[in-house]
Amino acid sequence: MSNKMWGGRFATGPDAIMEEINASIGFDQRLFRQDIAGSIAHATMLAETGILTQADRASILAGLNEVLAEIEGGTFTFSRALEDIHMNVESRLREKIGDAAGRLHTARSRNDQVATDFKLYVRDTIDTLIIQVTTLQLALANKAEDEAETIMPGFTHLQSAQPVTFGHHLLAYVEMLGRDASRLADARKRLNESPLGSAALAGTPYPIDRHMTAEKLGFDRPTANSLDAVSDRDFVIETVAAAAICAMHLSRFAEEMVIWSSAQFGFVRLSDKFTTGSSIMPQKRNPDAAELVRAKIGRILGALTSLIVVMKGLPLAYSKDMQEDKEVAFDALDALSLSLAAMTGMVGDMVPNRDRMRVSAAAGFSTATDIADWLVRELNIPFRDAHHITGQIVALAEQKNCGLEGLTIEDFKFIDQRIDSRIHKVLTVEASVAARQSYGGTAPANVLTQAARWKTILTGKPHDPRPLTAKKHGGHGDGGVA
Ligand code: ARG
């Protein structure tokens, strides 16, 4: 009979609940490839070291390959009673080859087995994520090249600050993603030690060769401490941390896409493929994909928190708590992978409205700093004074309700006699960005150089900077260096 206080849902006995909380097969079945690869390496090593007969090895390997084919072919029946992927595979192997299957588990435990499987899985995932990050970087670098001379407002505090080039803005994300890829690669390096053969926690009396299994599985070396090997989850924590940082970058970019694609900004048009309509408002094009990418950081960061909290305070060595590492990690890494794919699609299809960006770039007296710089450079006025004079110029333009470009030479002279007509050259947004040729600055020439540098890195093939096409935006200025 079920408990009166809490037994409402207990149609089944408590042992069924035990099975439900204990089983991981519902989610760890996705480790089947890694589990079977680990078993093949282990069985091969056991035979090479004389622990297993050649005949047993042959039947184990043949059987494991059949199990693999069954799972891949969708004909395998997973059983919750068998708890996890390790026992599901082994039990099926026993059905196929009989007693020899029982010898496979010699000199290992599920504790080193799960650590090995999960490491292999995370390693494979890192490799895929790095390719995806690189693909997004390349899409951005290509766009940056196309938009090297497109002028947009640069912001601080989301207030118009100084004009920048759209290509420069896009390349900022290429830099961030470059660090993301390198963080993932770095996690992979530290991850790449094999726990297999650490057994339950203390090692094993059998004369195994852990270097051999490590090598067969593509690890750099075996782990050096069996207690650490079976109770370490740093590798997934580091990877999810790197994923969270990457997702944070994607979230920032997604937010900008949402802003840019709004009717009020109108800087870019996202393609039909990545937007949705509204069932009631026919004019709407909602940037759902960008919004979802903006949000995915939530679950990824949640996974990182889960993992660290699960691991904190765990005494050595393995505890079942550690089974809670997988679902959140799978979910987080899936989410990042999907976000990267969506972002790559959006970037490729996004169409900038260059005219709109340019008009907006000129608003808000965005070239005021250029006036101050001109006063310093041409009239040898100290920057602090130049800043003050420029403030008065801006105030005058505000009074006259025009942009800085709308001021006449008399207007300038009214503020300061020393100013001459050469000032007009620095007032355009084209001149402003072209002048910013300091290393890492926004000048179109810099953007083309940096885009080519990234394309060389990302494709492994040398790319020369594309030449400047100049004045395709119908700017008012000479577009040259002021
Ligand atoms: N399913 C388990 C996990 O994911 C495998 C290891 C179980 N080990 C044990 N001693 N019960 O952590």
GROMACS .gro file of C-alpha atoms and ligand atoms in nm:
model
  494
    1MET     CA    1   0.000   0.000   0.000
    2SER     CA    2   0.123   0.345  -0.079
    3ASN     CA    3   0.218   0.601   0.181
    4LYS     CA    4  -0.075   0.821   0.289
    5MET     CA    5   0.139   1.133   0.317
    6TRP     CA    6   0.315   1.122  -0.014
    7GLY     CA    7   0.200   0.809  -0.191
    8GLY     CA    8  -0.055   0.965  -0.427
    9ARG     CA    9   0.149   0.892  -0.731
   10PHE     CA   10   0.288   0.561  -0.609
   11ALA     CA   11   0.078   0.317  -0.808
   12THR     CA   12   0.402   0.129  -0.836
   13GLY     CA   13   0.620   0.006  -0.555
   14PRO     CA   14   0.919   0.196  -0.422
   15ASP     CA   15   1.161  -0.019  -0.614
   16ALA     CA   16   1.017   0.118  -0.937
   17ILE     CA   17   1.087   0.469  -0.811
   18MET     CA   18   1.438   0.356  -0.729
   19GLU     CA   19   1.471   0.238  -1.085
   20GLU     CA   20   1.340   0.571  -1.212
   21ILE     CA   21   1.579   0.786  -1.014
   22ASN     CA   22   1.870   0.552  -1.065
   23ALA     CA   23   1.852   0.484  -1.437
   24SER     CA   24   2.047   0.702  -1.677
   25ILE     CA   25   1.978   0.509  -1.996
   26GLY     CA   26   1.716   0.767  -2.097
   27PHE     CA   27   1.993   1.017  -2.162
   28ASP     CA   28   2.327   0.837  -2.157
   29GLN     CA   29   2.230   0.617  -2.452
   30ARG     CA   30   2.378   0.886  -2.670
   31LEU     CA   31   2.721   0.766  -2.545
   32PHE     CA   32   2.683   0.435  -2.726
   33ARG     CA   33   2.952   0.499  -2.985
   34GLN     CA   34   3.206   0.605  -2.727
   35ASP     CA   35   3.108   0.318  -2.498
   36ILE     CA   36   3.161   0.060  -2.768
   37ALA     CA   37   3.486   0.221  -2.886
   38GLY     CA   38   3.611   0.209  -2.526
   39SER     CA   39   3.516  -0.157  -2.494
   40ILE     CA   40   3.685  -0.246  -2.820
   41ALA     CA   41   4.007  -0.077  -2.706
   42HIS     CA   42   3.984  -0.246  -2.366
   43ALA     CA   43   3.919  -0.594  -2.504
   44THR     CA   44   4.200  -0.557  -2.755
   45MET     CA   45   4.441  -0.454  -2.480
   46LEU     CA   46   4.328  -0.742  -2.256
   47ALA     CA   47   4.408  -0.985  -2.536
   48GLU     CA   48   4.741  -0.821  -2.619
   49THR     CA   49   4.849  -0.848  -2.257
   50GLY     CA   50   4.739  -1.212  -2.235
   51ILE     CA   51   4.456  -1.144  -1.989
   52LEU     CA   52   4.200  -1.252  -2.247
   53THR     CA   53   4.230  -1.532  -2.505
   54GLN     CA   54   4.243  -1.445  -2.873
   55ALA     CA   55   3.922  -1.641  -2.923
   56ASP     CA   56   3.739  -1.435  -2.660
   57ARG     CA   57   3.873  -1.118  -2.811
   58ALA     CA   58   3.745  -1.217  -3.155
   59SER     CA   59   3.398  -1.295  -3.034
   60ILE     CA   60   3.379  -0.984  -2.813
   61LEU     CA   61   3.481  -0.755  -3.099
   62ALA     CA   62   3.245  -0.919  -3.345
   63GLY     CA   63   2.964  -0.900  -3.092
   64LEU     CA   64   3.031  -0.534  -3.008
   65ASN     CA   65   3.020  -0.443  -3.374
   66GLU     CA   66   2.684  -0.615  -3.407
   67VAL     CA   67   2.552  -0.425  -3.107
   68LEU     CA   68   2.678  -0.103  -3.262
   69ALA     CA   69   2.499  -0.183  -3.586
   70GLU     CA   70   2.177  -0.259  -3.397
   71ILE     CA   71   2.185   0.071  -3.211
   72GLU     CA   72   2.271   0.266  -3.525
   73GLY     CA   73   1.999   0.082  -3.716
   74GLY     CA   74   1.741   0.161  -3.448
   75THR     CA   75   1.662  -0.204  -3.372
   76PHE     CA   76   1.822  -0.208  -3.027
   77THR     CA   77   1.585  -0.213  -2.730
   78PHE     CA   78   1.714  -0.009  -2.439
   79SER     CA   79   1.610  -0.133  -2.098
   80ARG     CA   80   1.569   0.086  -1.794
   81ALA     CA   81   1.614  -0.213  -1.568
   82LEU     CA   82   1.970  -0.227  -1.703
   83GLU     CA   83   2.030   0.126  -1.577
   84ASP     CA   84   2.275   0.274  -1.817
   85ILE     CA   85   2.443   0.246  -2.156
   86HIS     CA   86   2.730   0.038  -2.018
   87MET     CA   87   2.509  -0.241  -1.886
   88ASN     CA   88   2.270  -0.224  -2.179
   89VAL     CA   89   2.555  -0.285  -2.421
   90GLU     CA   90   2.717  -0.555  -2.209
   91SER     CA   91   2.391  -0.738  -2.154
   92ARG     CA   92   2.313  -0.745  -2.526
   93LEU     CA   93   2.666  -0.868  -2.588
   94ARG     CA   94   2.605  -1.154  -2.348
   95GLU     CA   95   2.287  -1.248  -2.533
   96LYS     CA   96   2.490  -1.261  -2.851
   97ILE     CA   97   2.816  -1.428  -2.750
   98GLY     CA   98   2.751  -1.583  -2.411
   99ASP     CA   99   3.009  -1.612  -2.133
  100ALA     CA  100   3.293  -1.434  -2.313
  101ALA     CA  101   3.095  -1.112  -2.265
  102GLY     CA  102   3.145  -1.145  -1.892
  103ARG     CA  103   3.521  -1.130  -1.937
  104LEU     CA  104   3.509  -0.789  -2.101
  105HIS     CA  105   3.461  -0.621  -1.766
  106THR     CA  106   3.789  -0.764  -1.631
  107ALA     CA  107   4.016  -0.488  -1.493
  108ARG     CA  108   3.764  -0.210  -1.535
  109SER     CA  109   3.461  -0.066  -1.361
  110ARG     CA  110   3.171   0.144  -1.474
  111ASN     CA  111   3.343   0.429  -1.292
  112ASP     CA  112   3.642   0.447  -1.525
  113GLN     CA  113   3.421   0.341  -1.813
  114VAL     CA  114   3.178   0.631  -1.777
  115ALA     CA  115   3.461   0.881  -1.729
  116THR     CA  116   3.621   0.752  -2.049
  117ASP     CA  117   3.298   0.751  -2.249
  118PHE     CA  118   3.203   1.098  -2.140
  119LYS     CA  119   3.549   1.237  -2.211
  120LEU     CA  120   3.540   1.089  -2.559
  121TYR     CA  121   3.195   1.239  -2.614
  122VAL     CA  122   3.297   1.583  -2.491
  123ARG     CA  123   3.611   1.565  -2.705
  124ASP     CA  124   3.408   1.485  -3.017
  125THR     CA  125   3.171   1.767  -2.933
  126ILE     CA  126   3.456   2.014  -2.889
  127ASP     CA  127   3.585   1.920  -3.234
  128THR     CA  128   3.245   1.984  -3.388
  129LEU     CA  129   3.195   2.310  -3.200
  130ILE     CA  130   3.533   2.442  -3.311
  131ILE     CA  131   3.441   2.375  -3.673
  132GLN     CA  132   3.110   2.552  -3.619
  133VAL     CA  133   3.274   2.853  -3.454
  134THR     CA  134   3.522   2.872  -3.741
  135THR     CA  135   3.241   2.855  -3.995
  136LEU     CA  136   3.063   3.145  -3.827
  137GLN     CA  137   3.387   3.342  -3.814
  138LEU     CA  138   3.438   3.291  -4.184
  139ALA     CA  139   3.082   3.404  -4.262
  140LEU     CA  140   3.148   3.717  -4.054
  141ALA     CA  141   3.487   3.784  -4.213
  142ASN     CA  142   3.333   3.757  -4.560
  143LYS     CA  143   3.055   3.997  -4.463
  144ALA     CA  144   3.311   4.229  -4.305
  145GLU     CA  145   3.498   4.242  -4.634
  146ASP     CA  146   3.176   4.332  -4.820
  147GLU     CA  147   3.094   4.597  -4.561
  148ALA     CA  148   3.443   4.735  -4.501
  149GLU     CA  149   3.334   5.075  -4.633
  150THR     CA  150   2.981   5.074  -4.494
  151ILE     CA  151   2.950   5.342  -4.231
  152MET     CA  152   2.733   5.298  -3.925
  153PRO     CA  153   2.709   5.472  -3.593
  154GLY     CA  154   2.944   5.339  -3.329
  155PHE     CA  155   2.791   5.344  -2.984
  156THR     CA  156   2.890   5.375  -2.625
  157HIS     CA  157   2.606   5.352  -2.372
  158LEU     CA  158   2.399   5.279  -2.685
  159GLN     CA  159   2.431   5.652  -2.757
  160SER     CA  160   2.580   5.765  -3.087
  161ALA     CA  161   2.952   5.802  -3.025
  162GLN     CA  162   3.166   5.803  -3.338
  163PRO     CA  163   3.111   5.661  -3.684
  164VAL     CA  164   3.257   5.316  -3.742
  165THR     CA  165   3.250   5.078  -4.033
  166PHE     CA  166   3.006   4.790  -4.029
  167GLY     CA  167   3.289   4.558  -4.129
  168HIS     CA  168   3.484   4.666  -3.824
  169HIS     CA  169   3.185   4.592  -3.603
  170LEU     CA  170   3.147   4.245  -3.750
  171LEU     CA  171   3.517   4.173  -3.707
  172ALA     CA  172   3.483   4.248  -3.336
  173TYR     CA  173   3.276   3.929  -3.315
  174VAL     CA  174   3.533   3.739  -3.519
  175GLU     CA  175   3.786   3.828  -3.249
  176MET     CA  176   3.555   3.711  -2.970
  177LEU     CA  177   3.483   3.386  -3.150
  178GLY     CA  178   3.854   3.336  -3.206
  179ARG     CA  179   3.904   3.339  -2.830
  180ASP     CA  180   3.609   3.101  -2.793
  181ALA     CA  181   3.764   2.852  -3.032
  182SER     CA  182   4.094   2.877  -2.852
  183ARG     CA  183   3.928   2.820  -2.512
  184LEU     CA  184   3.763   2.506  -2.650
  185ALA     CA  185   4.091   2.385  -2.796
  186ASP     CA  186   4.259   2.451  -2.464
  187ALA     CA  187   3.997   2.250  -2.273
  188ARG     CA  188   4.051   1.967  -2.519
  189LYS     CA  189   4.424   1.959  -2.444
  190ARG     CA  190   4.373   1.916  -2.072
  191LEU     CA  191   4.089   1.670  -2.124
  192ASN     CA  192   4.293   1.433  -2.332
  193GLU     CA  193   4.412   1.180  -2.070
  194SER     CA  194   4.256   0.836  -2.052
  195PRO     CA  195   4.084   0.726  -1.728
  196LEU     CA  196   4.034   0.371  -1.861
  197GLY     CA  197   4.198   0.109  -1.639
  198SER     CA  198   4.168   0.316  -1.323
  199ALA     CA  199   3.893   0.064  -1.243
  200ALA     CA  200   3.658   0.142  -0.954
  201LEU     CA  201   3.896   0.380  -0.777
  202ALA     CA  202   4.224   0.213  -0.686
  203GLY     CA  203   4.358   0.061  -1.006
  204THR     CA  204   4.367  -0.312  -1.074
  205PRO     CA  205   4.592  -0.611  -0.999
  206TYR     CA  206   4.578  -0.729  -1.362
  207PRO     CA  207   4.885  -0.657  -1.578
  208ILE     CA  208   4.696  -0.414  -1.804
  209ASP     CA  209   4.856  -0.168  -2.041
  210ARG     CA  210   4.687   0.166  -1.993
  211HIS     CA  211   4.919   0.337  -2.240
  212MET     CA  212   4.791   0.103  -2.507
  213THR     CA  213   4.423   0.178  -2.447
  214ALA     CA  214   4.501   0.548  -2.417
  215GLU     CA  215   4.668   0.542  -2.755
  216LYS     CA  216   4.395   0.338  -2.919
  217LEU     CA  217   4.138   0.591  -2.807
  218GLY     CA  218   4.338   0.890  -2.925
  219PHE     CA  219   4.432   1.011  -2.577
  220ASP     CA  220   4.775   1.166  -2.521
  221ARG     CA  221   4.847   0.950  -2.214
  222PRO     CA  222   4.670   0.768  -1.930
  223THR     CA  223   4.567   0.966  -1.621
  224ALA     CA  224   4.825   0.935  -1.341
  225ASN     CA  225   4.598   0.898  -1.040
  226SER     CA  226   4.313   0.648  -1.031
  227LEU     CA  227   4.115   0.834  -0.764
  228ASP     CA  228   4.128   1.157  -0.960
  229ALA     CA  229   4.056   0.979  -1.287
  230VAL     CA  230   3.720   0.837  -1.179
  231SER     CA  231   3.603   1.142  -0.987
  232ASP     CA  232   3.715   1.424  -1.214
  233ARG     CA  233   3.461   1.616  -1.419
  234ASP     CA  234   3.673   1.925  -1.482
  235PHE     CA  235   3.678   1.840  -1.849
  236VAL     CA  236   3.306   1.891  -1.896
  237ILE     CA  237   3.294   2.187  -1.659
  238GLU     CA  238   3.567   2.363  -1.854
  239THR     CA  239   3.401   2.287  -2.184
  240VAL     CA  240   3.062   2.411  -2.067
  241ALA     CA  241   3.233   2.720  -1.922
  242ALA     CA  242   3.387   2.788  -2.262
  243ALA     CA  243   3.045   2.724  -2.415
  244ALA     CA  244   2.885   2.973  -2.176
  245ILE     CA  245   3.134   3.243  -2.271
  246CYS     CA  246   3.074   3.173  -2.638
  247ALA     CA  247   2.697   3.181  -2.583
  248MET     CA  248   2.738   3.514  -2.405
  249HIS     CA  249   2.908   3.651  -2.716
  250LEU     CA  250   2.635   3.513  -2.939
  251SER     CA  251   2.376   3.665  -2.708
  252ARG     CA  252   2.530   4.011  -2.747
  253PHE     CA  253   2.537   3.976  -3.123
  254ALA     CA  254   2.181   3.845  -3.127
  255GLU     CA  255   2.070   4.145  -2.926
  256GLU     CA  256   2.230   4.375  -3.181
  257MET     CA  257   2.050   4.193  -3.461
  258VAL     CA  258   1.722   4.243  -3.280
  259ILE     CA  259   1.794   4.614  -3.243
  260TRP     CA  260   1.930   4.658  -3.594
  261SER     CA  261   1.637   4.483  -3.758
  262SER     CA  262   1.376   4.692  -3.575
  263ALA     CA  263   1.177   4.942  -3.784
  264GLN     CA  264   1.326   5.226  -3.579
  265PHE     CA  265   1.685   5.131  -3.661
  266GLY     CA  266   1.635   4.954  -3.993
  267PHE     CA  267   2.007   4.881  -4.027
  268VAL     CA  268   1.964   4.525  -4.148
  269ARG     CA  269   1.697   4.308  -4.294
  270LEU     CA  270   1.702   3.951  -4.166
  271SER     CA  271   1.595   3.692  -4.420
  272ASP     CA  272   1.255   3.525  -4.426
  273LYS     CA  273   1.434   3.207  -4.332
  274PHE     CA  274   1.515   3.338  -3.986
  275THR     CA  275   1.213   3.552  -3.905
  276THR     CA  276   0.847   3.486  -3.839
  277GLY     CA  277   0.529   3.678  -3.900
  278SER     CA  278   0.255   3.764  -3.657
  279SER     CA  279  -0.090   3.606  -3.675
  280ILE     CA  280  -0.253   3.943  -3.607
  281MET     CA  281  -0.012   4.214  -3.725
  282PRO     CA  282   0.062   4.164  -4.095
  283GLN     CA  283   0.353   4.406  -4.104
  284LYS     CA  284   0.561   4.211  -3.853
  285ARG     CA  285   0.888   4.033  -3.917
  286ASN     CA  286   0.997   3.904  -3.583
  287PRO     CA  287   1.362   3.814  -3.532
  288ASP     CA  288   1.276   3.494  -3.341
  289ALA     CA  289   1.598   3.311  -3.423
  290ALA     CA  290   1.805   3.601  -3.290
  291GLU     CA  291   1.588   3.623  -2.980
  292LEU     CA  292   1.630   3.252  -2.910
  293VAL     CA  293   2.005   3.274  -2.955
  294ARG     CA  294   1.999   3.569  -2.717
  295ALA     CA  295   1.821   3.348  -2.462
  296LYS     CA  296   2.016   3.022  -2.493
  297ILE     CA  297   2.284   3.148  -2.260
  298GLY     CA  298   2.028   3.092  -1.983
  299ARG     CA  299   2.029   2.716  -2.001
  300ILE     CA  300   2.401   2.698  -2.083
  301LEU     CA  301   2.497   2.902  -1.781
  302GLY     CA  302   2.245   2.700  -1.582
  303ALA     CA  303   2.427   2.383  -1.684
  304LEU     CA  304   2.758   2.528  -1.571
  305THR     CA  305   2.607   2.614  -1.235
  306SER     CA  306   2.456   2.266  -1.204
  307LEU     CA  307   2.783   2.095  -1.283
  308ILE     CA  308   2.987   2.294  -1.036
  309VAL     CA  309   2.726   2.258  -0.762
  310VAL     CA  310   2.693   1.883  -0.821
  311MET     CA  311   3.069   1.841  -0.790
  312LYS     CA  312   3.129   2.070  -0.494
  313GLY     CA  313   3.173   1.888  -0.166
  314LEU     CA  314   3.187   1.540  -0.321
  315PRO     CA  315   3.435   1.324  -0.134
  316LEU     CA  316   3.670   1.111  -0.343
  317ALA     CA  317   3.617   0.906  -0.542
  318TYR     CA  318   3.305   0.829  -0.751
  319SER     CA  319   2.959   0.910  -0.615
  320LYS     CA  320   2.632   0.862  -0.796
  321ASP     CA  321   2.581   1.238  -0.782
  322MET     CA  322   2.814   1.243  -1.079
  323GLN     CA  323   2.552   1.082  -1.300
  324GLU     CA  324   2.380   1.422  -1.290
  325ASP     CA  325   2.660   1.559  -1.510
  326LYS     CA  326   2.525   1.437  -1.840
  327GLU     CA  327   2.179   1.572  -1.913
  328VAL     CA  328   2.266   1.933  -1.846
  329ALA     CA  329   2.593   1.907  -2.037
  330PHE     CA  330   2.426   1.746  -2.339
  331ASP     CA  331   2.159   2.012  -2.334
  332ALA     CA  332   2.407   2.297  -2.303
  333LEU     CA  333   2.638   2.175  -2.577
  334ASP     CA  334   2.341   2.104  -2.807
  335ALA     CA  335   2.212   2.454  -2.742
  336LEU     CA  336   2.543   2.613  -2.831
  337SER     CA  337   2.571   2.406  -3.145
  338LEU     CA  338   2.222   2.508  -3.256
  339SER     CA  339   2.290   2.873  -3.173
  340LEU     CA  340   2.608   2.873  -3.380
  341ALA     CA  341   2.425   2.720  -3.675
  342ALA     CA  342   2.142   2.972  -3.649
  343MET     CA  343   2.384   3.262  -3.620
  344THR     CA  344   2.580   3.145  -3.923
  345GLY     CA  345   2.260   3.130  -4.125
  346MET     CA  346   2.148   3.473  -4.011
  347VAL     CA  347   2.482   3.636  -4.085
  348GLY     CA  348   2.498   3.491  -4.433
  349ASP     CA  349   2.147   3.606  -4.520
  350MET     CA  350   2.145   3.942  -4.343
  351VAL     CA  351   2.114   4.239  -4.581
  352PRO     CA  352   2.243   4.570  -4.448
  353ASN     CA  353   2.071   4.895  -4.540
  354ARG     CA  354   2.382   5.099  -4.611
  355ASP     CA  355   2.207   5.430  -4.673
  356ARG     CA  356   2.012   5.405  -4.354
  357MET     CA  357   2.324   5.325  -4.157
  358ARG     CA  358   2.512   5.617  -4.306
  359VAL     CA  359   2.238   5.865  -4.231
  360SER     CA  360   2.220   5.740  -3.876
  361ALA     CA  361   2.600   5.755  -3.846
  362ALA     CA  362   2.596   6.125  -3.922
  363ALA     CA  363   2.324   6.200  -3.668
  364GLY     CA  364   2.400   6.311  -3.315
  365PHE     CA  365   2.705   6.527  -3.411
  366SER     CA  366   2.906   6.207  -3.436
  367THR     CA  367   3.209   6.376  -3.595
  368ALA     CA  368   3.253   6.626  -3.312
  369THR     CA  369   3.568   6.446  -3.196
  370ASP     CA  370   3.709   6.491  -3.545
  371ILE     CA  371   3.665   6.868  -3.515
  372ALA     CA  372   3.849   6.868  -3.185
  373ASP     CA  373   4.127   6.656  -3.335
  374TRP     CA  374   4.151   6.896  -3.631
  375LEU     CA  375   4.186   7.196  -3.397
  376VAL     CA  376   4.468   7.017  -3.219
  377ARG     CA  377   4.641   6.904  -3.534
  378GLU     CA  378   4.604   7.208  -3.759
  379LEU     CA  379   4.589   7.496  -3.512
  380ASN     CA  380   4.803   7.349  -3.238
  381ILE     CA  381   4.528   7.411  -2.982
  382PRO     CA  382   4.561   7.195  -2.664
  383PHE     CA  383   4.307   6.911  -2.667
  384ARG     CA  384   4.120   7.032  -2.358
  385ASP     CA  385   4.062   7.373  -2.519
  386ALA     CA  386   3.976   7.212  -2.851
  387HIS     CA  387   3.718   7.002  -2.670
  388HIS     CA  388   3.564   7.319  -2.525
  389ILE     CA  389   3.555   7.500  -2.859
  390THR     CA  390   3.399   7.196  -3.023
  391GLY     CA  391   3.134   7.193  -2.754
  392GLN     CA  392   3.039   7.547  -2.854
  393ILE     CA  393   3.028   7.445  -3.220
  394VAL     CA  394   2.793   7.158  -3.137
  395ALA     CA  395   2.573   7.391  -2.935
  396LEU     CA  396   2.552   7.629  -3.230
  397ALA     CA  397   2.456   7.351  -3.467
  398GLU     CA  398   2.192   7.242  -3.220
  399GLN     CA  399   2.061   7.599  -3.206
  400LYS     CA  400   2.049   7.622  -3.584
  401ASN     CA  401   1.888   7.280  -3.593
  402CYS     CA  402   2.141   7.144  -3.843
  403GLY     CA  403   2.417   6.888  -3.848
  404LEU     CA  404   2.784   6.982  -3.819
  405GLU     CA  405   2.803   6.959  -4.197
  406GLY     CA  406   2.536   7.227  -4.221
  407LEU     CA  407   2.745   7.492  -4.047
  408THR     CA  408   2.899   7.762  -4.268
  409ILE     CA  409   3.253   7.886  -4.239
  410GLU     CA  410   3.113   8.207  -4.083
  411ASP     CA  411   2.950   7.994  -3.815
  412PHE     CA  412   3.283   7.835  -3.732
  413LYS     CA  413   3.463   8.170  -3.729
  414PHE     CA  414   3.196   8.309  -3.502
  415ILE     CA  415   3.300   8.048  -3.246
  416ASP     CA  416   3.675   8.080  -3.312
  417GLN     CA  417   3.841   8.317  -3.559
  418ARG     CA  418   4.131   8.083  -3.619
  419ILE     CA  419   3.920   7.815  -3.791
  420ASP     CA  420   3.937   7.811  -4.171
  421SER     CA  421   3.752   7.632  -4.450
  422ARG     CA  422   3.971   7.323  -4.433
  423ILE     CA  423   3.755   7.219  -4.138
  424HIS     CA  424   3.479   7.108  -4.374
  425LYS     CA  425   3.690   6.817  -4.486
  426VAL     CA  426   3.679   6.648  -4.148
  427LEU     CA  427   3.306   6.681  -4.090
  428THR     CA  428   3.193   6.387  -4.297
  429VAL     CA  429   3.155   6.041  -4.156
  430GLU     CA  430   3.364   5.908  -4.446
  431ALA     CA  431   3.656   6.125  -4.343
  432SER     CA  432   3.605   6.031  -3.981
  433VAL     CA  433   3.636   5.656  -4.032
  434ALA     CA  434   3.905   5.683  -4.298
  435ALA     CA  435   4.120   5.878  -4.055
  436ARG     CA  436   4.111   5.608  -3.790
  437GLN     CA  437   4.400   5.409  -3.926
  438SER     CA  438   4.569   5.338  -3.595
  439TYR     CA  439   4.632   4.964  -3.561
  440GLY     CA  440   4.301   4.798  -3.478
  441GLY     CA  441   4.106   5.111  -3.574
  442THR     CA  442   3.792   5.128  -3.785
  443ALA     CA  443   3.934   5.264  -4.115
  444PRO     CA  444   3.810   5.068  -4.419
  445ALA     CA  445   4.169   4.990  -4.518
  446ASN     CA  446   4.229   4.835  -4.175
  447VAL     CA  447   3.910   4.633  -4.198
  448LEU     CA  448   4.017   4.486  -4.531
  449THR     CA  449   4.358   4.398  -4.389
  450GLN     CA  450   4.207   4.234  -4.081
  451ALA     CA  451   3.942   4.048  -4.280
  452ALA     CA  452   4.216   3.908  -4.503
  453ARG     CA  453   4.424   3.812  -4.200
  454TRP     CA  454   4.131   3.619  -4.055
  455LYS     CA  455   4.045   3.454  -4.383
  456THR     CA  456   4.404   3.337  -4.407
  457ILE     CA  457   4.387   3.191  -4.056
  458LEU     CA  458   4.043   3.037  -4.098
  459THR     CA  459   4.090   2.877  -4.438
  460GLY     CA  460   4.459   2.799  -4.408
  461LYS     CA  461   4.503   2.962  -4.750
  462PRO     CA  462   4.672   3.300  -4.803
  463HIS     CA  463   4.429   3.586  -4.869
  464ASP     CA  464   4.536   3.929  -4.986
  465PRO     CA  465   4.342   4.230  -4.862
  466ARG     CA  466   4.071   4.331  -5.106
  467PRO     CA  467   4.135   4.676  -5.259
  468LEU     CA  468   3.924   4.971  -5.145
  469THR     CA  469   3.642   5.054  -5.383
  470ALA     CA  470   3.586   5.403  -5.233
  471LYS     CA  471   3.275   5.616  -5.231
  472LYS     CA  472   3.006   5.364  -5.296
  473HIS     CA  473   2.784   5.519  -5.033
  474GLY     CA  474   2.735   5.856  -5.198
  475GLY     CA  475   2.908   6.033  -4.914
  476HIS     CA  476   2.949   6.408  -4.917
  477GLY     CA  477   3.314   6.423  -4.830
  478ASP     CA  478   3.624   6.328  -5.022
  479GLY     CA  479   3.626   5.999  -4.835
  480GLY     CA  480   4.001   6.018  -4.803
  481VAL     CA  481   4.225   6.050  -4.504
  482ALA     CA  482   4.162   6.383  -4.336
  483ARG     N1  483   2.551   0.559  -1.507
  483ARG     C1  484   2.660   0.588  -1.420
  483ARG     C2  485   2.703   0.734  -1.433
  483ARG     O1  486   2.668   0.794  -1.529
  483ARG     C3  487   2.775   0.500  -1.451
  483ARG     C4  488   2.868   0.473  -1.337
  483ARG     C5  489   2.800   0.393  -1.234
  483ARG     N2  490   2.892   0.346  -1.136
  483ARG     C6  491   2.850   0.293  -1.021
  483ARG     N3  492   2.939   0.255  -0.938
  483ARG     N4  493   2.724   0.278  -0.995
  483ARG     O2  494   2.766   0.791  -1.347
   0.00000   0.00000   0.00000
